[in-house]
Amino acid sequence: MVLTILRAAGRFAPRVNALAILSLVALALASSTVAQDAEPKIGAISGIVVDADTGGVVPDVEVRMFKRPPGGGNRLQFKITRVRSDADGRYRFENLSPGDYGIYAFHGTKASRTKDFDYARAKIADDGSSEPVDLRLTEALTLKVRVLAEQTGQPIEGAFVRLRWTDLDDTAATDGHGAVLIHGLTPHDQHIEAKAPGFQLKAVTQTLKDPLTEVTFKLPPGGFIQGKVVNDQGRPLAGVSIGASPERGSDGFDSVKSDEEGKFTLNYVPLTQSVRIYASLKEHEAHHQSISLNGAPYRPLEIVLPSRRHGGDADITVVDPEGQPVPGAEILNYGSSSGDYHKVKTNDRGECSITRLYLRHLGKGAELAVRAEGFAPQLIEVMPSTDGPARLTVNLEKGHRYRGRLVNAAGEPVSNASVYVNNGNYGSGLFGHKLDVDKEGRFSSTSLPPESTANISASGYTPQDQVKIPLDQEEEHVITLESTGHFRGLVTNAATGAPVRRFNVKLGFARKPPAGAQRSRGIPSDWGDSGRTINDDSGRWLWEELPNNTAYALTIEAEGFDATHVPVAVTNRGESDLEIKMQPIDPGSLVEVAGVILDPKGDPIEGVLVHLIGCDPKLAANDPNGQREVPMHLIRIHQAKNIAACRFAHEATTAADGSFRFPRVSSRIGLQLVYWGDETPSTRVRKLEERTAEQLGRLELLAPAGVTITGRINLKAFPDPGRVSVRSTEETFDSRDVSFKAGDDRSTFTIKGVSAGTVNVTLMSEAVPYRENGTTFYRSSSLGNRTVTAGPGETVEVHFE
């Protein structure tokens, strides 16, 4: 037997004398035989695979197994082990440690589960024993994916097709016809990605409900970004996580890790759209930036990741209202990323230490949440100390009590629910935590602060957020959950009445919900960005599991039709259809909008962001605000389609020769070009639909010269400036700003590319945290405002003295 004596870490390590160590040694030696006898034993999992229809055994079936950690978790995080059944349909996994396991199988078009992540459960006891787990195969769904080149329509052989957020971790490759079949699927909204070398990745969320569903991808040309990651001393950094994604949305084009020389390559990125790059590495500041290939097939990139700033060290003592130590208190310290955090507990004397505290992206100090059972949590800010560790004592007050119970409309308990108090399910909810719900729907806490709230969700029921909960009362607080609602619809061709057989539905925020309907509290990114793609010969669709009686805006898109926007629709539980009539696109109205953007000297400008907006004045009548064109701020954040009048919104970036191109655009509605660049002011070109097709294909746009705003800040008068914001009061109503980061010289600023005319310049304070309903928010205030007037190309000085 080997005995290891561990020295407790930190400045509050308990004292251990020699006599105590000898006692521990004697105790360990005396009990070594017992400990060895109690060691868990290795076991196995076995069973038989049978056909559910015939009852016969099925040989040569692929059976998959993974170990489930305590508390469950997503199967996608675990290692998969595979075996095949023998001639008698038997399978066996050997040399397994005690614990819980998930088992499932695939064979041809059949699978052993009817829902995603619905596995047979197996358990190996500490003595190595287990019960057999038999698997029954039933017919599953099949997905056929075709991948074509957008420009030529030719099939792409060897394209990769990947299913995300599923229990199929395989990546399939297309054949010589650009097609691939994927079996073993379940009725589900399936997220599908397709990519190929030299092409841009495309993704779609497809509703699967039929035995066979066909999806076709048309991949536009794509490029790659190749570069290197170094630290602030210029040394290469290995193992950096780097990704490329759209400016808006949850899909990613590619993600990799840098090699030993800090090098990386990101593939499958678009040629003419802005791409969001992120890079992160433990103990380094995260990096975010937007770039574009500007029409080129490749772009180099160097990323610098400085070592992270830290808030120093802290020695913390936690005591109760009588000044007695609170052992086992939990202290949380989060940084600006979800992966950056410290979590420690106090010892028997209520003490603990944290080194190199994480700083939030806003604020000067480190934020600590202190929690303990039976006490109200506290959030404290620790300022860096110049004289060793910061020393602080946290006095916890007695916690408030709460007892609740979840029931449905029939009064039956709801047990499969998640209950988070004080936004514990969000990054800002450091006060909060999750409460366990028992089989009777009951949950409770003795550790709540005043004015606490709960966020409640359960499968099949409408979520409830920010529910105010009564504290310190004897009676049980009963919360009734409503069942979810849905959208049920029928999509037809407005010209012929025929059903539209393939279309996509996206959800957005309704600007003005009708009386009696709720406003959506939040929309998952995949609902609004990728939406749901429907294949149905009758043109019918059903989107279930939505909050009931909740207003959304709907966008329906289909190839060959104008996009249809429904500004307000309310979920319900009824059987009536929401009728959507789509206008077919007249092929004769399709034109190409292309051209170049030149600076005032006539030279091409590379990297200008160009947005082509199509607005239908007839649809403006459906907008509660009567907006006939898209405001600049919505275009900048890629939400132009939230305006009812907007039929489409395309974007591109100019190439090295200043060129841009939008093929196959309808000229039967109002067309506008909106563009801007680092030093190019925001500019809107209206009524393009009045030009001929030849003119639209050969646009030459002379960009105005931008105004430069530069100035000084008196740091004695304004010691904590956070950013300088510039807003044009002219036609564009555009705004630009510069934010100060740690280590920046805040005494000067320069902002380029401002629109000429009257400009408001505002100096804003650093963001200051404040709490509301258990959640941390940040706000900044105006420290000063100046108004200036400048002509194109001028530089204007604005000082805050």
PDB file of N, CA and C in Angstrom, residues 679-762:
ATOM      1  N   GLU A 679     -13.556  53.826 -42.792  1.00  0.00           N
ATOM      2  CA  GLU A 679     -13.407  55.266 -42.986  1.00  0.00           C
ATOM      3  C   GLU A 679     -14.410  55.809 -44.001  1.00  0.00           C
ATOM      4  N   THR A 680     -15.414  54.974 -44.318  1.00  0.00           N
ATOM      5  CA  THR A 680     -16.447  55.381 -45.267  1.00  0.00           C
ATOM      6  C   THR A 680     -17.749  55.617 -44.517  1.00  0.00           C
ATOM      7  N   PRO A 681     -18.308  56.810 -44.595  1.00  0.00           N
ATOM      8  CA  PRO A 681     -19.546  57.096 -43.862  1.00  0.00           C
ATOM      9  C   PRO A 681     -20.708  56.226 -44.332  1.00  0.00           C
ATOM     10  N   SER A 682     -21.647  55.999 -43.448  1.00  0.00           N
ATOM     11  CA  SER A 682     -22.860  55.264 -43.820  1.00  0.00           C
ATOM     12  C   SER A 682     -23.614  56.050 -44.879  1.00  0.00           C
ATOM     13  N   THR A 683     -23.975  55.352 -45.947  1.00  0.00           N
ATOM     14  CA  THR A 683     -24.620  56.000 -47.090  1.00  0.00           C
ATOM     15  C   THR A 683     -25.778  55.136 -47.557  1.00  0.00           C
ATOM     16  N   ARG A 684     -26.899  55.782 -47.901  1.00  0.00           N
ATOM     17  CA  ARG A 684     -28.073  55.066 -48.385  1.00  0.00           C
ATOM     18  C   ARG A 684     -28.415  55.563 -49.794  1.00  0.00           C
ATOM     19  N   VAL A 685     -28.516  54.635 -50.747  1.00  0.00           N
ATOM     20  CA  VAL A 685     -28.868  54.960 -52.133  1.00  0.00           C
ATOM     21  C   VAL A 685     -30.258  54.394 -52.383  1.00  0.00           C
ATOM     22  N   ARG A 686     -31.250  55.267 -52.646  1.00  0.00           N
ATOM     23  CA  ARG A 686     -32.635  54.862 -52.782  1.00  0.00           C
ATOM     24  C   ARG A 686     -33.059  54.735 -54.250  1.00  0.00           C
ATOM     25  N   LYS A 687     -34.246  54.139 -54.422  1.00  0.00           N
ATOM     26  CA  LYS A 687     -34.963  54.064 -55.695  1.00  0.00           C
ATOM     27  C   LYS A 687     -34.136  53.443 -56.817  1.00  0.00           C
ATOM     28  N   LEU A 688     -33.402  52.402 -56.465  1.00  0.00           N
ATOM     29  CA  LEU A 688     -32.646  51.701 -57.505  1.00  0.00           C
ATOM     30  C   LEU A 688     -33.579  51.005 -58.490  1.00  0.00           C
ATOM     31  N   GLU A 689     -34.798  50.684 -58.060  1.00  0.00           N
ATOM     32  CA  GLU A 689     -35.729  49.986 -58.942  1.00  0.00           C
ATOM     33  C   GLU A 689     -36.129  50.842 -60.149  1.00  0.00           C
ATOM     34  N   GLU A 690     -35.886  52.150 -60.068  1.00  0.00           N
ATOM     35  CA  GLU A 690     -36.216  53.034 -61.190  1.00  0.00           C
ATOM     36  C   GLU A 690     -35.155  52.996 -62.289  1.00  0.00           C
ATOM     37  N   ARG A 691     -34.043  52.331 -62.050  1.00  0.00           N
ATOM     38  CA  ARG A 691     -32.979  52.250 -63.050  1.00  0.00           C
ATOM     39  C   ARG A 691     -33.183  51.009 -63.923  1.00  0.00           C
ATOM     40  N   THR A 692     -32.598  51.032 -65.095  1.00  0.00           N
ATOM     41  CA  THR A 692     -32.710  49.897 -66.005  1.00  0.00           C
ATOM     42  C   THR A 692     -31.846  48.741 -65.522  1.00  0.00           C
ATOM     43  N   ALA A 693     -32.117  47.555 -66.054  1.00  0.00           N
ATOM     44  CA  ALA A 693     -31.335  46.377 -65.690  1.00  0.00           C
ATOM     45  C   ALA A 693     -29.867  46.584 -66.036  1.00  0.00           C
ATOM     46  N   GLU A 694     -29.600  47.226 -67.165  1.00  0.00           N
ATOM     47  CA  GLU A 694     -28.214  47.473 -67.554  1.00  0.00           C
ATOM     48  C   GLU A 694     -27.540  48.410 -66.556  1.00  0.00           C
ATOM     49  N   GLN A 695     -28.248  49.432 -66.117  1.00  0.00           N
ATOM     50  CA  GLN A 695     -27.668  50.362 -65.147  1.00  0.00           C
ATOM     51  C   GLN A 695     -27.427  49.685 -63.794  1.00  0.00           C
ATOM     52  N   LEU A 696     -28.376  48.836 -63.387  1.00  0.00           N
ATOM     53  CA  LEU A 696     -28.233  48.153 -62.102  1.00  0.00           C
ATOM     54  C   LEU A 696     -27.031  47.215 -62.095  1.00  0.00           C
ATOM     55  N   GLY A 697     -26.681  46.677 -63.229  1.00  0.00           N
ATOM     56  CA  GLY A 697     -25.546  45.761 -63.289  1.00  0.00           C
ATOM     57  C   GLY A 697     -24.211  46.454 -63.420  1.00  0.00           C
ATOM     58  N   ARG A 698     -24.211  47.805 -63.553  1.00  0.00           N
ATOM     59  CA  ARG A 698     -22.953  48.545 -63.746  1.00  0.00           C
ATOM     60  C   ARG A 698     -22.963  49.816 -62.901  1.00  0.00           C
ATOM     61  N   LEU A 699     -23.291  49.673 -61.625  1.00  0.00           N
ATOM     62  CA  LEU A 699     -23.349  50.829 -60.732  1.00  0.00           C
ATOM     63  C   LEU A 699     -21.939  51.323 -60.410  1.00  0.00           C
ATOM     64  N   GLU A 700     -21.775  52.615 -60.385  1.00  0.00           N
ATOM     65  CA  GLU A 700     -20.525  53.236 -59.951  1.00  0.00           C
ATOM     66  C   GLU A 700     -20.885  54.263 -58.866  1.00  0.00           C
ATOM     67  N   LEU A 701     -20.553  53.918 -57.620  1.00  0.00           N
ATOM     68  CA  LEU A 701     -20.961  54.732 -56.477  1.00  0.00           C
ATOM     69  C   LEU A 701     -19.753  55.459 -55.913  1.00  0.00           C
ATOM     70  N   LEU A 702     -19.857  56.757 -55.842  1.00  0.00           N
ATOM     71  CA  LEU A 702     -18.776  57.579 -55.304  1.00  0.00           C
ATOM     72  C   LEU A 702     -19.078  57.854 -53.831  1.00  0.00           C
ATOM     73  N   ALA A 703     -18.316  57.224 -52.952  1.00  0.00           N
ATOM     74  CA  ALA A 703     -18.564  57.368 -51.519  1.00  0.00           C
ATOM     75  C   ALA A 703     -18.135  58.752 -51.046  1.00  0.00           C
ATOM     76  N   PRO A 704     -18.904  59.354 -50.146  1.00  0.00           N
ATOM     77  CA  PRO A 704     -18.506  60.655 -49.607  1.00  0.00           C
ATOM     78  C   PRO A 704     -17.296  60.506 -48.686  1.00  0.00           C
ATOM     79  N   ALA A 705     -16.544  61.577 -48.545  1.00  0.00           N
ATOM     80  CA  ALA A 705     -15.421  61.583 -47.610  1.00  0.00           C
ATOM     81  C   ALA A 705     -15.949  61.660 -46.187  1.00  0.00           C
ATOM     82  N   GLY A 706     -15.333  60.906 -45.309  1.00  0.00           N
ATOM     83  CA  GLY A 706     -15.779  60.887 -43.929  1.00  0.00           C
ATOM     84  C   GLY A 706     -15.165  61.993 -43.100  1.00  0.00           C
ATOM     85  N   VAL A 707     -15.844  62.288 -42.009  1.00  0.00           N
ATOM     86  CA  VAL A 707     -15.345  63.258 -41.026  1.00  0.00           C
ATOM     87  C   VAL A 707     -14.565  62.489 -39.961  1.00  0.00           C
ATOM     88  N   THR A 708     -13.471  63.048 -39.499  1.00  0.00           N
ATOM     89  CA  THR A 708     -12.686  62.488 -38.403  1.00  0.00           C
ATOM     90  C   THR A 708     -12.896  63.356 -37.159  1.00  0.00           C
ATOM     91  N   ILE A 709     -13.290  62.719 -36.076  1.00  0.00           N
ATOM     92  CA  ILE A 709     -13.463  63.401 -34.795  1.00  0.00           C
ATOM     93  C   ILE A 709     -12.323  62.968 -33.890  1.00  0.00           C
ATOM     94  N   THR A 710     -11.539  63.924 -33.414  1.00  0.00           N
ATOM     95  CA  THR A 710     -10.424  63.614 -32.526  1.00  0.00           C
ATOM     96  C   THR A 710     -10.463  64.569 -31.346  1.00  0.00           C
ATOM     97  N   GLY A 711      -9.925  64.141 -30.214  1.00  0.00           N
ATOM     98  CA  GLY A 711      -9.980  65.026 -29.057  1.00  0.00           C
ATOM     99  C   GLY A 711      -9.224  64.520 -27.859  1.00  0.00           C
ATOM    100  N   ARG A 712      -9.289  65.331 -26.808  1.00  0.00           N
ATOM    101  CA  ARG A 712      -8.626  65.018 -25.542  1.00  0.00           C
ATOM    102  C   ARG A 712      -9.675  64.890 -24.441  1.00  0.00           C
ATOM    103  N   ILE A 713      -9.316  64.117 -23.399  1.00  0.00           N
ATOM    104  CA  ILE A 713     -10.166  63.971 -22.215  1.00  0.00           C
ATOM    105  C   ILE A 713      -9.327  64.307 -20.990  1.00  0.00           C
ATOM    106  N   ASN A 714      -9.775  65.253 -20.198  1.00  0.00           N
ATOM    107  CA  ASN A 714      -9.107  65.608 -18.947  1.00  0.00           C
ATOM    108  C   ASN A 714      -9.469  64.554 -17.905  1.00  0.00           C
ATOM    109  N   LEU A 715      -8.516  63.667 -17.606  1.00  0.00           N
ATOM    110  CA  LEU A 715      -8.808  62.550 -16.716  1.00  0.00           C
ATOM    111  C   LEU A 715      -8.956  62.975 -15.265  1.00  0.00           C
ATOM    112  N   LYS A 716      -8.539  64.190 -14.928  1.00  0.00           N
ATOM    113  CA  LYS A 716      -8.802  64.683 -13.579  1.00  0.00           C
ATOM    114  C   LYS A 716     -10.265  65.090 -13.436  1.00  0.00           C
ATOM    115  N   ALA A 717     -10.797  65.700 -14.493  1.00  0.00           N
ATOM    116  CA  ALA A 717     -12.207  66.089 -14.461  1.00  0.00           C
ATOM    117  C   ALA A 717     -13.118  64.900 -14.751  1.00  0.00           C
ATOM    118  N   PHE A 718     -12.637  63.985 -15.587  1.00  0.00           N
ATOM    119  CA  PHE A 718     -13.418  62.802 -15.967  1.00  0.00           C
ATOM    120  C   PHE A 718     -12.544  61.565 -15.769  1.00  0.00           C
ATOM    121  N   PRO A 719     -12.411  61.087 -14.525  1.00  0.00           N
ATOM    122  CA  PRO A 719     -11.422  60.023 -14.241  1.00  0.00           C
ATOM    123  C   PRO A 719     -11.792  58.639 -14.773  1.00  0.00           C
ATOM    124  N   ASP A 720     -13.055  58.395 -15.072  1.00  0.00           N
ATOM    125  CA  ASP A 720     -13.469  57.047 -15.464  1.00  0.00           C
ATOM    126  C   ASP A 720     -14.239  57.037 -16.774  1.00  0.00           C
ATOM    127  N   PRO A 721     -13.651  57.529 -17.871  1.00  0.00           N
ATOM    128  CA  PRO A 721     -14.365  57.461 -19.152  1.00  0.00           C
ATOM    129  C   PRO A 721     -14.430  56.021 -19.657  1.00  0.00           C
ATOM    130  N   GLY A 722     -15.597  55.627 -20.187  1.00  0.00           N
ATOM    131  CA  GLY A 722     -15.763  54.271 -20.711  1.00  0.00           C
ATOM    132  C   GLY A 722     -15.751  54.218 -22.225  1.00  0.00           C
ATOM    133  N   ARG A 723     -16.373  55.214 -22.866  1.00  0.00           N
ATOM    134  CA  ARG A 723     -16.397  55.248 -24.321  1.00  0.00           C
ATOM    135  C   ARG A 723     -16.793  56.641 -24.790  1.00  0.00           C
ATOM    136  N   VAL A 724     -16.492  56.902 -26.053  1.00  0.00           N
ATOM    137  CA  VAL A 724     -16.924  58.122 -26.714  1.00  0.00           C
ATOM    138  C   VAL A 724     -17.850  57.708 -27.848  1.00  0.00           C
ATOM    139  N   SER A 725     -19.056  58.270 -27.866  1.00  0.00           N
ATOM    140  CA  SER A 725     -20.055  57.929 -28.872  1.00  0.00           C
ATOM    141  C   SER A 725     -20.310  59.131 -29.762  1.00  0.00           C
ATOM    142  N   VAL A 726     -20.370  58.881 -31.065  1.00  0.00           N
ATOM    143  CA  VAL A 726     -20.613  59.924 -32.048  1.00  0.00           C
ATOM    144  C   VAL A 726     -21.880  59.562 -32.820  1.00  0.00           C
ATOM    145  N   ARG A 727     -22.815  60.496 -32.900  1.00  0.00           N
ATOM    146  CA  ARG A 727     -24.074  60.241 -33.611  1.00  0.00           C
ATOM    147  C   ARG A 727     -24.360  61.389 -34.562  1.00  0.00           C
ATOM    148  N   SER A 728     -24.612  61.026 -35.813  1.00  0.00           N
ATOM    149  CA  SER A 728     -24.959  62.020 -36.819  1.00  0.00           C
ATOM    150  C   SER A 728     -26.426  62.382 -36.691  1.00  0.00           C
ATOM    151  N   THR A 729     -26.733  63.649 -36.787  1.00  0.00           N
ATOM    152  CA  THR A 729     -28.128  64.090 -36.752  1.00  0.00           C
ATOM    153  C   THR A 729     -28.678  64.315 -38.146  1.00  0.00           C
ATOM    154  N   GLU A 730     -27.868  63.989 -39.146  1.00  0.00           N
ATOM    155  CA  GLU A 730     -28.330  64.156 -40.526  1.00  0.00           C
ATOM    156  C   GLU A 730     -29.181  62.951 -40.937  1.00  0.00           C
ATOM    157  N   GLU A 731     -29.387  62.791 -42.208  1.00  0.00           N
ATOM    158  CA  GLU A 731     -30.334  61.818 -42.736  1.00  0.00           C
ATOM    159  C   GLU A 731     -30.032  60.374 -42.323  1.00  0.00           C
ATOM    160  N   THR A 732     -28.755  60.023 -42.154  1.00  0.00           N
ATOM    161  CA  THR A 732     -28.431  58.632 -41.855  1.00  0.00           C
ATOM    162  C   THR A 732     -28.695  58.267 -40.403  1.00  0.00           C
ATOM    163  N   PHE A 733     -28.652  59.225 -39.495  1.00  0.00           N
ATOM    164  CA  PHE A 733     -28.786  58.964 -38.059  1.00  0.00           C
ATOM    165  C   PHE A 733     -27.850  57.834 -37.630  1.00  0.00           C
ATOM    166  N   ASP A 734     -26.646  57.853 -38.181  1.00  0.00           N
ATOM    167  CA  ASP A 734     -25.692  56.783 -37.916  1.00  0.00           C
ATOM    168  C   ASP A 734     -24.904  57.095 -36.650  1.00  0.00           C
ATOM    169  N   SER A 735     -24.379  56.070 -36.022  1.00  0.00           N
ATOM    170  CA  SER A 735     -23.570  56.271 -34.815  1.00  0.00           C
ATOM    171  C   SER A 735     -22.328  55.405 -34.873  1.00  0.00           C
ATOM    172  N   ARG A 736     -21.273  55.901 -34.292  1.00  0.00           N
ATOM    173  CA  ARG A 736     -20.015  55.170 -34.140  1.00  0.00           C
ATOM    174  C   ARG A 736     -19.480  55.482 -32.754  1.00  0.00           C
ATOM    175  N   ASP A 737     -18.660  54.570 -32.251  1.00  0.00           N
ATOM    176  CA  ASP A 737     -18.070  54.856 -30.940  1.00  0.00           C
ATOM    177  C   ASP A 737     -16.742  54.150 -30.796  1.00  0.00           C
ATOM    178  N   VAL A 738     -16.006  54.549 -29.786  1.00  0.00           N
ATOM    179  CA  VAL A 738     -14.762  53.899 -29.403  1.00  0.00           C
ATOM    180  C   VAL A 738     -14.852  53.606 -27.916  1.00  0.00           C
ATOM    181  N   SER A 739     -14.614  52.341 -27.553  1.00  0.00           N
ATOM    182  CA  SER A 739     -14.670  51.925 -26.155  1.00  0.00           C
ATOM    183  C   SER A 739     -13.258  51.729 -25.629  1.00  0.00           C
ATOM    184  N   PHE A 740     -13.030  52.146 -24.398  1.00  0.00           N
ATOM    185  CA  PHE A 740     -11.718  52.016 -23.790  1.00  0.00           C
ATOM    186  C   PHE A 740     -11.615  50.686 -23.059  1.00  0.00           C
ATOM    187  N   LYS A 741     -10.472  50.024 -23.243  1.00  0.00           N
ATOM    188  CA  LYS A 741     -10.186  48.793 -22.545  1.00  0.00           C
ATOM    189  C   LYS A 741      -9.090  49.041 -21.519  1.00  0.00           C
ATOM    190  N   ALA A 742      -8.887  48.069 -20.643  1.00  0.00           N
ATOM    191  CA  ALA A 742      -7.832  48.199 -19.646  1.00  0.00           C
ATOM    192  C   ALA A 742      -6.488  48.382 -20.339  1.00  0.00           C
ATOM    193  N   GLY A 743      -5.711  49.318 -19.861  1.00  0.00           N
ATOM    194  CA  GLY A 743      -4.402  49.582 -20.439  1.00  0.00           C
ATOM    195  C   GLY A 743      -4.415  50.616 -21.538  1.00  0.00           C
ATOM    196  N   ASP A 744      -5.613  51.014 -22.036  1.00  0.00           N
ATOM    197  CA  ASP A 744      -5.692  52.027 -23.087  1.00  0.00           C
ATOM    198  C   ASP A 744      -5.366  53.412 -22.516  1.00  0.00           C
ATOM    199  N   ASP A 745      -4.826  54.258 -23.384  1.00  0.00           N
ATOM    200  CA  ASP A 745      -4.680  55.671 -23.045  1.00  0.00           C
ATOM    201  C   ASP A 745      -6.037  56.337 -23.234  1.00  0.00           C
ATOM    202  N   ARG A 746      -6.676  56.690 -22.131  1.00  0.00           N
ATOM    203  CA  ARG A 746      -8.030  57.236 -22.198  1.00  0.00           C
ATOM    204  C   ARG A 746      -8.044  58.752 -22.310  1.00  0.00           C
ATOM    205  N   SER A 747      -6.888  59.345 -22.444  1.00  0.00           N
ATOM    206  CA  SER A 747      -6.837  60.805 -22.495  1.00  0.00           C
ATOM    207  C   SER A 747      -7.056  61.341 -23.904  1.00  0.00           C
ATOM    208  N   THR A 748      -7.020  60.456 -24.918  1.00  0.00           N
ATOM    209  CA  THR A 748      -7.252  60.904 -26.292  1.00  0.00           C
ATOM    210  C   THR A 748      -8.147  59.902 -27.016  1.00  0.00           C
ATOM    211  N   PHE A 749      -8.773  60.353 -28.097  1.00  0.00           N
ATOM    212  CA  PHE A 749      -9.606  59.462 -28.892  1.00  0.00           C
ATOM    213  C   PHE A 749      -9.657  59.965 -30.329  1.00  0.00           C
ATOM    214  N   THR A 750      -9.911  59.047 -31.253  1.00  0.00           N
ATOM    215  CA  THR A 750     -10.091  59.369 -32.668  1.00  0.00           C
ATOM    216  C   THR A 750     -11.153  58.445 -33.239  1.00  0.00           C
ATOM    217  N   ILE A 751     -12.127  59.024 -33.930  1.00  0.00           N
ATOM    218  CA  ILE A 751     -13.183  58.252 -34.581  1.00  0.00           C
ATOM    219  C   ILE A 751     -13.268  58.718 -36.028  1.00  0.00           C
ATOM    220  N   LYS A 752     -13.143  57.760 -36.956  1.00  0.00           N
ATOM    221  CA  LYS A 752     -13.150  58.093 -38.383  1.00  0.00           C
ATOM    222  C   LYS A 752     -14.448  57.616 -39.045  1.00  0.00           C
ATOM    223  N   GLY A 753     -14.653  58.080 -40.279  1.00  0.00           N
ATOM    224  CA  GLY A 753     -15.786  57.622 -41.067  1.00  0.00           C
ATOM    225  C   GLY A 753     -17.131  58.158 -40.627  1.00  0.00           C
ATOM    226  N   VAL A 754     -17.127  59.327 -39.962  1.00  0.00           N
ATOM    227  CA  VAL A 754     -18.369  59.929 -39.484  1.00  0.00           C
ATOM    228  C   VAL A 754     -19.027  60.696 -40.639  1.00  0.00           C
ATOM    229  N   SER A 755     -20.354  60.646 -40.708  1.00  0.00           N
ATOM    230  CA  SER A 755     -21.082  61.372 -41.748  1.00  0.00           C
ATOM    231  C   SER A 755     -20.956  62.874 -41.533  1.00  0.00           C
ATOM    232  N   ALA A 756     -20.812  63.603 -42.624  1.00  0.00           N
ATOM    233  CA  ALA A 756     -20.700  65.060 -42.548  1.00  0.00           C
ATOM    234  C   ALA A 756     -22.019  65.671 -42.090  1.00  0.00           C
ATOM    235  N   GLY A 757     -21.927  66.883 -41.525  1.00  0.00           N
ATOM    236  CA  GLY A 757     -23.105  67.596 -41.050  1.00  0.00           C
ATOM    237  C   GLY A 757     -23.008  67.863 -39.572  1.00  0.00           C
ATOM    238  N   THR A 758     -24.149  67.922 -38.915  1.00  0.00           N
ATOM    239  CA  THR A 758     -24.185  68.151 -37.467  1.00  0.00           C
ATOM    240  C   THR A 758     -24.003  66.833 -36.739  1.00  0.00           C
ATOM    241  N   VAL A 759     -23.064  66.822 -35.777  1.00  0.00           N
ATOM    242  CA  VAL A 759     -22.692  65.589 -35.085  1.00  0.00           C
ATOM    243  C   VAL A 759     -22.719  65.825 -33.583  1.00  0.00           C
ATOM    244  N   ASN A 760     -23.321  64.891 -32.859  1.00  0.00           N
ATOM    245  CA  ASN A 760     -23.285  64.914 -31.399  1.00  0.00           C
ATOM    246  C   ASN A 760     -22.179  63.981 -30.921  1.00  0.00           C
ATOM    247  N   VAL A 761     -21.333  64.502 -30.042  1.00  0.00           N
ATOM    248  CA  VAL A 761     -20.237  63.708 -29.468  1.00  0.00           C
ATOM    249  C   VAL A 761     -20.488  63.606 -27.969  1.00  0.00           C
ATOM    250  N   THR A 762     -20.585  62.376 -27.453  1.00  0.00           N
ATOM    251  CA  THR A 762     -20.928  62.164 -26.049  1.00  0.00           C
ATOM    252  C   THR A 762     -19.853  61.337 -25.379  1.00  0.00           C
TER     253      THR A 762
END
